[in-house]
């Protein structure tokens, strides 16, 4: 026997320790168990194989998912986070199966027990999903109830404002109700929307309940558009809720405006007759118009006949424009319009008399001339002509308008009027009697300079060589006012004269023209 010189006597060689457990024989059951344990999301497959780092990775991934998911939100977990987590679980399951194929488990020692444990632990993520879904549903319900409450607050606040100001908020609230019913039909909030819609309609239409009919028109018209947004089936009886109320509001508001002479009455009556032609309020339109014509006709004989005449004229025009779909309505309204126009024409006389008495002579001339033109057979036509003449004279000589002229004519005193001017003239006179006539121009006559009329001895109409156009009239004793007015040209001021006529005298009036020229 020989000894190696490197071997020390009395020592023994020790084999090195293995760095990992010896590989076990391949076992498919063990692989399945490791995969199932990892799919629980807790990394237990890795833990039973003493792969602590990988176990920690699974724990961290699950913790991150819980931080993202909790508390439950109506929108749920972000899709990216869910996908990444599922991918990680899948990788952990596959990787665990690969490792478990040849790696012994610490415990349980039997693979079938590990499989049973893995199956049981799969209830953890499944239960978590179920619990999370329930929590998400509760969060969603809370969100929807909050949305419903916000819409309710909008309606309550809008009810304290005018419709013009609140309309946009009403529309927002309605959009919220519509969204709840269409997007979340099975939710508690959606189930409460029908009751909320009743409150919505009552709030929007509250001016009608308060009998503010004019203010109620716009909101009631808006409510008639709501079925287009919500649907008639959704609204049920509410879809026709505004109709009768709107018809009544249109009538009442128009009636008020008609009585006060406001122009809006035609718009509202027109809407009523075209939108609700067979409604009870529509049936009252023509009687209301007829009563207003009657009332205004009576006012023609009152203290302000001109206002009554103007109102009658407006009624005649406005009534004609009203629609009348029902049999007889258009015909009746047409008769009302004709009656208003006829009484306006006849009432023009009373208006002219009032204008004359108030000293509004230019207006009186216009009114009386209009009356004479429009009513050829009027009882007062002859006197209206006299009043128009007197009013025109009074514009130059205000004293002539102190008394309202009569239809009297003639007298005992002869007055001759001559025309010493190159223009045709109209001679108007008023006093105890009133009248007018025309004189042709004097062909050989000229215009006098103003300075020549101021010279001593100036005597127009005394040239024996001229044949002055003339006319002799007979007037009563008293003061008569004359005005001579050129019938051609503009800018020529009329001349006037006041004559106090007495018996036993012969009177001559001379009309002539002056200019500023020298």
Short mmCIF file of C-alpha atoms in Angstrom, two decimals:
data_model
loop_
_atom_site.label_atom_id
_atom_site.label_comp_id
_atom_site.label_asym_id
_atom_site.label_seq_id
_atom_site.Cartn_x
_atom_site.Cartn_y
_atom_site.Cartn_z
CA UNK A 1 0.00 0.00 0.00
CA UNK A 2 1.28 3.46 -0.85
CA UNK A 3 0.33 6.97 0.32
CA UNK A 4 -0.14 10.07 -1.75
CA UNK A 5 2.29 12.60 -0.50
CA UNK A 6 -0.46 15.28 -0.58
CA UNK A 7 -2.77 13.32 1.67
CA UNK A 8 -2.46 14.08 5.30
CA UNK A 9 -2.66 11.16 7.63
CA UNK A 10 -5.78 11.12 9.79
CA UNK A 11 -7.99 13.47 7.50
CA UNK A 12 -11.10 12.71 5.44
CA UNK A 13 -12.60 14.50 2.28
CA UNK A 14 -16.19 15.98 2.73
CA UNK A 15 -18.39 16.36 -0.40
CA UNK A 16 -19.85 19.95 -1.05
CA UNK A 17 -23.47 20.84 0.07
CA UNK A 18 -26.05 21.12 -2.75
CA UNK A 19 -27.22 24.73 -3.63
CA UNK A 20 -30.89 23.67 -4.22
CA UNK A 21 -33.08 20.74 -3.30
CA UNK A 22 -32.53 17.83 -5.55
CA UNK A 23 -34.87 17.81 -8.49
CA UNK A 24 -37.84 15.60 -7.89
CA UNK A 25 -39.25 13.31 -10.47
CA UNK A 26 -41.71 15.02 -12.82
CA UNK A 27 -45.21 15.12 -11.31
CA UNK A 28 -48.12 16.64 -13.33
CA UNK A 29 -50.38 16.74 -10.26
CA UNK A 30 -47.84 18.84 -8.42
CA UNK A 31 -47.62 21.19 -11.42
CA UNK A 32 -51.42 21.61 -11.44
CA UNK A 33 -51.42 22.27 -7.70
CA UNK A 34 -48.71 24.97 -7.99
CA UNK A 35 -50.55 26.64 -10.88
CA UNK A 36 -53.88 26.68 -9.00
CA UNK A 37 -52.27 28.02 -5.85
CA UNK A 38 -50.67 30.87 -7.82
CA UNK A 39 -53.95 31.71 -9.58
CA UNK A 40 -55.44 32.69 -6.22
CA UNK A 41 -53.38 35.88 -6.53
CA UNK A 42 -51.54 35.20 -3.28
CA UNK A 43 -48.51 33.39 -4.81
CA UNK A 44 -49.02 30.35 -2.54
CA UNK A 45 -47.66 28.03 -5.21
CA UNK A 46 -44.36 29.88 -5.04
CA UNK A 47 -44.52 29.96 -1.24
CA UNK A 48 -44.91 26.14 -1.00
CA UNK A 49 -41.91 25.82 -3.29
CA UNK A 50 -39.96 28.32 -1.13
CA UNK A 51 -39.65 30.87 -3.94
CA UNK A 52 -40.11 33.86 -1.64
CA UNK A 53 -39.15 36.56 -4.11
CA UNK A 54 -41.75 35.46 -6.60
CA UNK A 55 -44.27 35.14 -3.79
CA UNK A 56 -43.59 38.76 -2.84
CA UNK A 57 -44.12 39.84 -6.45
CA UNK A 58 -47.60 38.26 -6.40
CA UNK A 59 -48.44 39.95 -3.11
CA UNK A 60 -47.32 43.35 -4.38
CA UNK A 61 -49.33 42.96 -7.60
CA UNK A 62 -52.46 42.03 -5.65
CA UNK A 63 -51.92 44.90 -3.20
CA UNK A 64 -51.55 47.39 -6.05
CA UNK A 65 -54.75 46.12 -7.64
CA UNK A 66 -56.60 46.53 -4.33
CA UNK A 67 -55.29 50.09 -3.94
CA UNK A 68 -56.51 50.92 -7.43
CA UNK A 69 -59.88 49.20 -7.02
CA UNK A 70 -60.82 50.32 -3.50
CA UNK A 71 -62.96 52.04 -2.51
CA UNK A 72 -65.36 50.81 -5.19
CA UNK A 73 -66.13 53.37 -7.90
CA UNK A 74 -69.08 53.38 -10.32
CA UNK A 75 -66.62 53.41 -13.21
CA UNK A 76 -64.92 50.24 -11.90
CA UNK A 77 -61.24 49.35 -12.09
CA UNK A 78 -59.34 50.84 -15.03
CA UNK A 79 -59.22 48.31 -17.84
CA UNK A 80 -55.45 48.57 -18.17
CA UNK A 81 -54.94 47.58 -14.53
CA UNK A 82 -57.27 44.58 -14.88
CA UNK A 83 -55.55 43.36 -18.05
CA UNK A 84 -52.08 43.70 -16.53
CA UNK A 85 -53.15 41.86 -13.39
CA UNK A 86 -54.75 39.01 -15.34
CA UNK A 87 -51.64 38.70 -17.49
CA UNK A 88 -49.53 38.53 -14.33
CA UNK A 89 -51.81 35.86 -12.83
CA UNK A 90 -51.63 33.86 -16.03
CA UNK A 91 -47.84 34.08 -16.11
CA UNK A 92 -47.68 33.14 -12.42
CA UNK A 93 -49.92 30.13 -13.07
CA UNK A 94 -47.89 28.93 -16.05
CA UNK A 95 -44.56 29.58 -14.35
CA UNK A 96 -45.74 27.89 -11.17
CA UNK A 97 -46.80 24.84 -13.15
CA UNK A 98 -43.38 24.65 -14.80
CA UNK A 99 -41.57 24.90 -11.47
CA UNK A 100 -43.95 22.55 -9.68
CA UNK A 101 -43.45 19.84 -12.28
CA UNK A 102 -40.07 18.87 -10.71
CA UNK A 103 -40.09 20.76 -7.37
CA UNK A 104 -41.39 19.19 -4.19
CA UNK A 105 -43.89 21.17 -2.15
CA UNK A 106 -43.09 21.86 1.49
CA UNK A 107 -46.66 20.99 2.52
CA UNK A 108 -49.09 19.51 1.97
CA UNK A 109 -46.90 16.64 0.92
CA UNK A 110 -49.54 15.07 -1.22
CA UNK A 111 -50.26 16.82 -4.54
CA UNK A 112 -53.96 16.06 -4.51
CA UNK A 113 -54.33 17.91 -1.22
CA UNK A 114 -52.57 20.90 -2.75
CA UNK A 115 -54.94 20.73 -5.72
CA UNK A 116 -57.95 20.73 -3.41
CA UNK A 117 -56.47 23.70 -1.50
CA UNK A 118 -55.84 25.54 -4.78
CA UNK A 119 -59.41 24.98 -5.93
CA UNK A 120 -60.73 26.19 -2.59
CA UNK A 121 -58.52 29.28 -2.68
CA UNK A 122 -59.81 30.19 -6.15
CA UNK A 123 -62.92 31.26 -4.28
CA UNK A 124 -60.89 34.17 -2.91
CA UNK A 125 -60.59 36.12 -6.21
CA UNK A 126 -64.04 34.92 -7.28
CA UNK A 127 -65.57 36.13 -4.02
CA UNK A 128 -63.57 39.33 -4.25
CA UNK A 129 -64.96 39.97 -7.70
CA UNK A 130 -68.50 39.34 -6.44
CA UNK A 131 -68.03 41.60 -3.41
CA UNK A 132 -66.46 44.28 -5.55
CA UNK A 133 -69.35 44.09 -8.02
CA UNK A 134 -71.82 44.53 -5.17
CA UNK A 135 -69.84 47.47 -3.80
CA UNK A 136 -69.66 48.98 -7.27
CA UNK A 137 -73.42 48.63 -7.65
CA UNK A 138 -73.94 50.44 -4.36
CA UNK A 139 -71.52 53.16 -5.43
CA UNK A 140 -73.36 53.46 -8.74
CA UNK A 141 -76.72 53.75 -6.98
CA UNK A 142 -75.28 56.42 -4.69
CA UNK A 143 -73.94 58.31 -7.70
CA UNK A 144 -77.29 58.09 -9.51
CA UNK A 145 -79.20 59.24 -6.43
CA UNK A 146 -76.80 62.15 -6.14
CA UNK A 147 -77.42 62.98 -9.81
CA UNK A 148 -81.16 62.82 -9.17
CA UNK A 149 -80.85 65.11 -6.15
CA UNK A 150 -78.82 67.65 -8.12
CA UNK A 151 -81.50 67.70 -10.80
CA UNK A 152 -84.18 68.15 -8.12
CA UNK A 153 -82.25 71.07 -6.64
CA UNK A 154 -82.07 72.69 -10.07
CA UNK A 155 -85.84 72.42 -10.41
CA UNK A 156 -86.48 73.82 -6.92
CA UNK A 157 -84.10 76.74 -7.46
CA UNK A 158 -85.49 77.47 -10.92
CA UNK A 159 -89.00 77.66 -9.51
CA UNK A 160 -87.93 80.81 -7.63
CA UNK A 161 -86.85 82.57 -10.84
CA UNK A 162 -88.52 83.81 -13.98
CA UNK A 163 -88.84 81.24 -16.74
CA UNK A 164 -86.54 83.22 -19.04
CA UNK A 165 -83.77 83.07 -16.45
CA UNK A 166 -84.43 79.48 -15.40
CA UNK A 167 -85.08 77.84 -18.77
CA UNK A 168 -81.51 76.59 -19.25
CA UNK A 169 -81.54 74.98 -15.78
CA UNK A 170 -84.89 73.35 -16.48
CA UNK A 171 -83.39 71.84 -19.61
CA UNK A 172 -80.38 70.56 -17.67
CA UNK A 173 -82.63 68.95 -15.06
CA UNK A 174 -84.77 67.34 -17.75
CA UNK A 175 -81.66 65.99 -19.48
CA UNK A 176 -80.59 64.42 -16.16
CA UNK A 177 -84.01 62.77 -15.71
CA UNK A 178 -83.94 61.51 -19.28
CA UNK A 179 -80.43 60.10 -18.80
CA UNK A 180 -81.44 58.22 -15.65
CA UNK A 181 -84.42 56.62 -17.36
CA UNK A 182 -82.62 55.70 -20.58
CA UNK A 183 -79.13 54.83 -19.33
CA UNK A 184 -79.98 53.27 -15.94
CA UNK A 185 -83.55 51.95 -16.31
CA UNK A 186 -83.37 49.47 -13.41
CA UNK A 187 -81.87 51.81 -10.83
CA UNK A 188 -83.66 53.23 -7.82
CA UNK A 189 -83.02 56.75 -9.10
CA UNK A 190 -84.64 55.92 -12.43
CA UNK A 191 -87.67 54.48 -10.66
CA UNK A 192 -88.19 57.82 -8.90
CA UNK A 193 -88.06 59.90 -12.07
CA UNK A 194 -91.83 59.67 -12.87
CA UNK A 195 -92.68 61.35 -9.57
CA UNK A 196 -89.97 63.91 -10.17
CA UNK A 197 -91.45 64.70 -13.59
CA UNK A 198 -94.79 65.51 -11.95
CA UNK A 199 -92.98 67.97 -9.70
CA UNK A 200 -91.07 69.29 -12.73
CA UNK A 201 -94.28 70.03 -14.62
CA UNK A 202 -95.93 71.62 -11.59
CA UNK A 203 -92.91 73.84 -10.96
CA UNK A 204 -92.49 74.98 -14.56
CA UNK A 205 -96.22 75.63 -14.85
CA UNK A 206 -96.54 77.36 -11.47
CA UNK A 207 -97.36 80.81 -12.97
CA UNK A 208 -100.61 79.29 -14.24
CA UNK A 209 -101.50 78.04 -10.75
CA UNK A 210 -100.84 81.57 -9.50
CA UNK A 211 -103.12 82.95 -12.26
CA UNK A 212 -100.25 84.87 -13.83
CA UNK A 213 -101.56 83.92 -17.24
CA UNK A 214 -99.25 86.04 -19.37
CA UNK A 215 -96.19 84.74 -17.50
CA UNK A 216 -97.49 81.18 -17.86
CA UNK A 217 -97.53 81.16 -21.68
CA UNK A 218 -93.79 80.69 -22.30
CA UNK A 219 -93.25 77.89 -19.72
CA UNK A 220 -96.40 76.05 -20.83
CA UNK A 221 -95.24 76.23 -24.45
CA UNK A 222 -91.91 74.78 -23.33
CA UNK A 223 -93.65 71.92 -21.52
CA UNK A 224 -95.41 71.00 -24.76
CA UNK A 225 -91.95 70.31 -26.25
CA UNK A 226 -90.94 67.92 -23.45
CA UNK A 227 -92.61 64.83 -25.00
CA UNK A 228 -90.21 65.22 -27.91
CA UNK A 229 -87.32 64.78 -25.51
CA UNK A 230 -88.74 62.28 -23.00
CA UNK A 231 -91.24 60.42 -25.19
CA UNK A 232 -95.03 60.32 -24.78
CA UNK A 233 -94.97 56.80 -23.33
CA UNK A 234 -92.53 57.89 -20.64
CA UNK A 235 -94.66 60.91 -19.71
CA UNK A 236 -98.08 59.33 -19.92
CA UNK A 237 -100.81 61.80 -18.97
CA UNK A 238 -98.21 64.55 -18.49
CA UNK A 239 -97.73 64.78 -22.25
CA UNK A 240 -101.07 66.62 -22.55
CA UNK A 241 -100.92 68.33 -19.13
CA UNK A 242 -100.03 71.81 -20.54
CA UNK A 243 -102.66 71.92 -23.31
CA UNK A 244 -105.76 73.12 -21.48
CA UNK A 245 -103.68 75.36 -19.26
CA UNK A 246 -101.96 76.97 -22.25
CA UNK A 247 -105.27 77.52 -24.05
CA UNK A 248 -106.70 79.21 -20.95
CA UNK A 249 -103.57 81.32 -20.45
CA UNK A 250 -103.58 82.49 -24.07
CA UNK A 251 -107.21 83.55 -23.77
CA UNK A 252 -106.87 85.28 -20.40
CA UNK A 253 -103.66 87.11 -21.34
CA UNK A 254 -105.07 88.23 -24.70
CA UNK A 255 -108.29 89.39 -23.04
CA UNK A 256 -106.33 91.53 -20.59
CA UNK A 257 -104.21 93.00 -23.39
CA UNK A 258 -107.31 93.62 -25.54
CA UNK A 259 -108.94 95.63 -22.78
CA UNK A 260 -105.82 97.76 -22.31
CA UNK A 261 -105.16 98.30 -25.99
CA UNK A 262 -101.91 96.32 -26.02
CA UNK A 263 -100.89 94.85 -29.37
CA UNK A 264 -99.98 91.41 -27.97
CA UNK A 265 -103.61 90.33 -27.85
CA UNK A 266 -103.65 89.48 -31.55
CA UNK A 267 -100.60 87.22 -31.18
CA UNK A 268 -102.09 85.30 -28.26
CA UNK A 269 -105.58 85.02 -29.76
CA UNK A 270 -103.98 83.95 -33.04
CA UNK A 271 -101.98 81.23 -31.27
CA UNK A 272 -105.10 80.07 -29.45
CA UNK A 273 -107.23 79.87 -32.60
CA UNK A 274 -104.55 78.09 -34.63
CA UNK A 275 -103.24 75.72 -31.92
CA UNK A 276 -106.45 74.89 -30.04
CA UNK A 277 -109.23 75.82 -32.49
CA UNK A 278 -111.82 73.53 -30.88
CA UNK A 279 -111.06 74.35 -27.25
CA UNK A 280 -113.50 76.13 -24.96
CA UNK A 281 -111.25 79.21 -24.66
CA UNK A 282 -111.08 79.47 -28.46
CA UNK A 283 -114.86 79.60 -28.54
CA UNK A 284 -114.78 82.73 -26.37
CA UNK A 285 -112.45 84.71 -28.66
CA UNK A 286 -115.05 86.17 -31.03
CA UNK A 287 -117.47 87.20 -28.24
CA UNK A 288 -114.55 88.93 -26.46
CA UNK A 289 -113.58 90.80 -29.64
CA UNK A 290 -117.22 91.79 -30.28
CA UNK A 291 -117.58 93.07 -26.71
CA UNK A 292 -114.42 95.14 -27.08
CA UNK A 293 -115.72 96.70 -30.29
CA UNK A 294 -118.99 97.56 -28.52
CA UNK A 295 -117.16 99.05 -25.55
CA UNK A 296 -114.93 101.18 -27.77
CA UNK A 297 -117.87 102.41 -29.86
CA UNK A 298 -119.44 103.75 -26.66
CA UNK A 299 -116.19 105.56 -25.84
CA UNK A 300 -116.42 107.54 -29.09
CA UNK A 301 -119.02 109.71 -27.38
CA UNK A 302 -116.86 110.08 -24.26
CA UNK A 303 -114.11 112.41 -23.16
CA UNK A 304 -111.46 111.04 -25.54
CA UNK A 305 -113.13 110.17 -28.83
CA UNK A 306 -109.86 110.36 -30.77
CA UNK A 307 -108.33 107.55 -28.71
CA UNK A 308 -111.50 105.50 -29.23
CA UNK A 309 -111.38 106.09 -32.98
CA UNK A 310 -107.74 105.07 -33.14
CA UNK A 311 -108.49 101.93 -31.15
CA UNK A 312 -111.37 101.08 -33.48
CA UNK A 313 -109.10 101.46 -36.49
CA UNK A 314 -106.55 99.15 -34.89
CA UNK A 315 -109.26 96.66 -34.02
CA UNK A 316 -110.52 96.64 -37.59
CA UNK A 317 -107.05 95.85 -38.94
CA UNK A 318 -106.03 93.40 -36.23
CA UNK A 319 -109.25 91.40 -36.15
CA UNK A 320 -108.99 90.84 -39.88
CA UNK A 321 -105.64 89.11 -39.36
CA UNK A 322 -106.99 86.58 -36.84
CA UNK A 323 -107.34 82.98 -38.08
CA UNK A 324 -110.74 81.31 -37.91
CA UNK A 325 -110.75 77.60 -38.71
CA UNK A 326 -114.07 76.75 -37.07
CA UNK A 327 -117.20 77.27 -39.13
CA UNK A 328 -118.63 80.72 -38.58
CA UNK A 329 -115.70 82.08 -36.56
CA UNK A 330 -113.97 83.75 -39.50
CA UNK A 331 -117.28 85.21 -40.70
CA UNK A 332 -118.15 86.57 -37.25
CA UNK A 333 -114.70 88.07 -36.82
CA UNK A 334 -115.00 89.66 -40.26
CA UNK A 335 -118.24 91.35 -39.21
CA UNK A 336 -116.56 92.61 -36.04
CA UNK A 337 -113.73 94.07 -38.13
CA UNK A 338 -116.18 95.80 -40.50
CA UNK A 339 -118.15 97.22 -37.58
CA UNK A 340 -114.98 98.56 -35.97
CA UNK A 341 -113.86 100.21 -39.21
CA UNK A 342 -117.30 101.73 -39.87
CA UNK A 343 -117.55 103.21 -36.39
CA UNK A 344 -114.00 104.52 -36.67
CA UNK A 345 -115.00 106.41 -39.80
CA UNK A 346 -118.13 107.87 -38.23
CA UNK A 347 -116.29 108.58 -34.97
CA UNK A 348 -113.78 110.73 -36.81
CA UNK A 349 -116.31 113.56 -36.64
CA UNK A 350 -116.46 113.42 -32.83
CA UNK A 351 -112.67 113.29 -32.76
CA UNK A 352 -112.43 116.39 -34.97
CA UNK A 353 -114.89 118.29 -32.75
CA UNK A 354 -112.79 117.44 -29.68
CA UNK A 355 -109.60 118.53 -31.42
CA UNK A 356 -111.23 121.81 -32.42
CA UNK A 357 -112.45 122.52 -28.90
CA UNK A 358 -108.98 121.72 -27.54
CA UNK A 359 -107.38 124.19 -29.95
CA UNK A 360 -105.65 121.49 -32.02
CA UNK A 361 -106.78 123.11 -35.23
CA UNK A 362 -104.39 121.42 -37.66
CA UNK A 363 -105.45 118.01 -36.36
CA UNK A 364 -109.10 119.04 -36.57
CA UNK A 365 -108.65 119.99 -40.25
CA UNK A 366 -107.18 116.56 -40.99
CA UNK A 367 -109.90 114.69 -39.08
CA UNK A 368 -112.79 116.60 -40.63
CA UNK A 369 -111.45 116.34 -44.16
CA UNK A 370 -110.99 112.61 -43.64
CA UNK A 371 -114.53 112.28 -42.32
CA UNK A 372 -115.96 114.20 -45.29
CA UNK A 373 -113.97 112.06 -47.72
CA UNK A 374 -114.83 108.66 -46.21
CA UNK A 375 -118.51 109.15 -45.43
CA UNK A 376 -120.35 110.77 -48.34
CA UNK A 377 -123.77 110.34 -46.74
CA UNK A 378 -122.97 111.14 -43.11
CA UNK A 379 -125.52 113.19 -41.19
CA UNK A 380 -122.84 115.60 -39.95
CA UNK A 381 -120.96 115.89 -43.24
CA UNK A 382 -122.02 119.50 -43.98
CA UNK A 383 -121.05 120.70 -40.53
CA UNK A 384 -117.75 118.82 -40.71
CA UNK A 385 -116.94 120.85 -43.83
CA UNK A 386 -117.69 124.06 -41.94
CA UNK A 387 -115.56 122.99 -38.97
CA UNK A 388 -112.65 122.16 -41.28
CA UNK A 389 -112.84 125.69 -42.78
CA UNK A 390 -113.02 127.35 -39.38
CA UNK A 391 -110.12 125.23 -38.06
CA UNK A 392 -107.97 126.25 -41.02
CA UNK A 393 -108.77 129.91 -40.41
CA UNK A 394 -108.00 129.50 -36.70
CA UNK A 395 -104.50 128.31 -37.53
CA UNK A 396 -103.83 131.87 -38.79
CA UNK A 397 -106.28 133.74 -36.55
CA UNK A 398 -106.66 131.80 -33.25
CA UNK A 399 -109.57 133.99 -32.15
CA UNK A 400 -111.62 132.51 -34.98
CA UNK A 401 -111.64 129.18 -33.19
CA UNK A 402 -113.37 130.31 -30.04
CA UNK A 403 -116.73 129.00 -31.15
CA UNK A 404 -117.66 125.84 -32.95
CA UNK A 405 -119.20 126.82 -36.30
CA UNK A 406 -122.76 125.89 -37.23
CA UNK A 407 -124.33 125.09 -40.59
CA UNK A 408 -126.00 128.52 -40.76
CA UNK A 409 -125.56 130.54 -43.99
CA UNK A 410 -126.49 133.90 -45.51
CA UNK A 411 -127.10 137.29 -43.91
CA UNK A 412 -128.19 140.88 -44.56
CA UNK A 413 -124.84 142.56 -45.15
CA UNK A 414 -123.14 142.42 -48.55
CA UNK A 415 -119.41 141.83 -48.57
CA UNK A 416 -117.49 141.91 -51.86
CA UNK A 417 -114.13 140.17 -52.09
CA UNK A 418 -111.74 141.09 -54.94
CA UNK A 419 -108.51 139.36 -56.01
CA UNK A 420 -105.64 141.76 -56.74
CA UNK A 421 -103.03 138.99 -57.03
CA UNK A 422 -101.51 136.93 -59.84
CA UNK A 423 -102.54 133.65 -58.10
CA UNK A 424 -105.78 131.76 -57.83
CA UNK A 425 -106.91 132.13 -54.22
CA UNK A 426 -109.25 130.50 -51.75
CA UNK A 427 -111.22 132.84 -49.54
CA UNK A 428 -112.34 131.37 -46.20
CA UNK A 429 -114.48 133.10 -43.61
CA UNK A 430 -116.01 132.19 -40.26
CA UNK A 431 -118.03 133.94 -37.61
CA UNK A 432 -121.83 133.83 -37.39
CA UNK A 433 -121.61 131.83 -40.63
CA UNK A 434 -118.77 129.87 -42.17
CA UNK A 435 -117.85 129.17 -45.77
CA UNK A 436 -115.28 129.41 -48.52
CA UNK A 437 -115.01 130.09 -52.22
CA UNK A 438 -112.34 130.49 -54.88
CA UNK A 439 -111.32 133.42 -57.07
CA UNK A 440 -109.36 133.25 -60.26
CA UNK A 441 -106.06 135.05 -60.58
CA UNK A 442 -105.98 138.61 -61.77
CA UNK A 443 -104.18 138.34 -65.09
CA UNK A 444 -102.86 141.91 -65.13
CA UNK A 445 -102.00 142.04 -61.44
CA UNK A 446 -98.55 141.70 -59.88
CA UNK A 447 -97.05 141.15 -56.46
CA UNK A 448 -96.56 144.28 -54.34
CA UNK A 449 -93.28 144.93 -52.56
CA UNK A 450 -93.55 145.05 -48.81
CA UNK A 451 -92.22 148.63 -48.68
CA UNK A 452 -94.88 149.87 -51.10
CA UNK A 453 -97.65 148.55 -48.87
CA UNK A 454 -96.28 150.67 -46.04
CA UNK A 455 -96.46 153.94 -47.98
CA UNK A 456 -99.26 156.38 -47.28
CA UNK A 457 -102.12 156.14 -49.72
CA UNK A 458 -101.50 152.48 -50.63
CA UNK A 459 -104.88 151.24 -51.89
CA UNK A 460 -105.02 147.82 -53.58
CA UNK A 461 -107.97 146.81 -55.74
CA UNK A 462 -108.55 150.48 -56.83
CA UNK A 463 -107.12 150.50 -60.36
CA UNK A 464 -110.08 151.29 -62.52
CA UNK A 465 -108.33 149.89 -65.54
CA UNK A 466 -108.26 146.35 -64.14
CA UNK A 467 -111.06 143.86 -64.03
CA UNK A 468 -110.52 142.23 -60.63
CA UNK A 469 -112.05 138.79 -60.14
CA UNK A 470 -114.64 139.26 -57.42
CA UNK A 471 -117.51 137.69 -55.50
CA UNK A 472 -120.17 139.19 -53.26
CA UNK A 473 -121.49 137.24 -50.30
CA UNK A 474 -124.04 138.09 -47.62
CA UNK A 475 -123.11 137.77 -43.98
CA UNK A 476 -124.87 138.42 -40.67
CA UNK A 477 -124.05 141.26 -38.31
CA UNK A 478 -121.07 140.48 -36.11
CA UNK A 479 -117.39 139.71 -36.33
CA UNK A 480 -116.23 137.66 -39.29
CA UNK A 481 -112.70 136.39 -39.76
CA UNK A 482 -111.28 136.18 -43.30
CA UNK A 483 -108.26 134.30 -44.60
CA UNK A 484 -107.03 134.55 -48.20
CA UNK A 485 -104.84 131.67 -49.27
CA UNK A 486 -102.99 131.16 -52.54
CA UNK A 487 -103.92 127.93 -54.29
CA UNK A 488 -100.57 127.61 -56.06
CA UNK A 489 -97.01 127.39 -54.86
CA UNK A 490 -95.57 126.66 -51.45
CA UNK A 491 -94.13 128.89 -48.81
CA UNK A 492 -96.78 131.57 -49.42
CA UNK A 493 -98.29 132.67 -46.13
CA UNK A 494 -102.04 133.30 -46.06
CA UNK A 495 -103.34 136.78 -45.35
CA UNK A 496 -106.06 137.50 -42.82
CA UNK A 497 -108.56 140.16 -41.94
CA UNK A 498 -111.08 140.63 -39.15
CA UNK A 499 -114.25 142.50 -40.09
CA UNK A 500 -116.86 143.74 -37.60
CA UNK A 501 -119.95 143.97 -39.76
CA UNK A 502 -122.73 146.46 -38.95
CA UNK A 503 -125.97 147.29 -40.72
CA UNK A 504 -126.03 150.16 -43.20
CA UNK A 505 -122.51 149.68 -44.54
CA UNK A 506 -121.06 148.22 -47.72
CA UNK A 507 -117.92 146.12 -47.15
CA UNK A 508 -115.13 145.26 -49.54
CA UNK A 509 -112.31 142.76 -48.99
CA UNK A 510 -109.23 142.86 -51.19
CA UNK A 511 -106.74 140.04 -51.56
CA UNK A 512 -103.24 140.91 -52.75
CA UNK A 513 -99.74 139.49 -52.54
CA UNK A 514 -96.57 141.04 -51.14
CA UNK A 515 -92.91 140.10 -51.26
CA UNK A 516 -89.73 141.27 -49.60
CA UNK A 517 -88.36 142.57 -52.91
CA UNK A 518 -87.87 146.31 -53.56
#
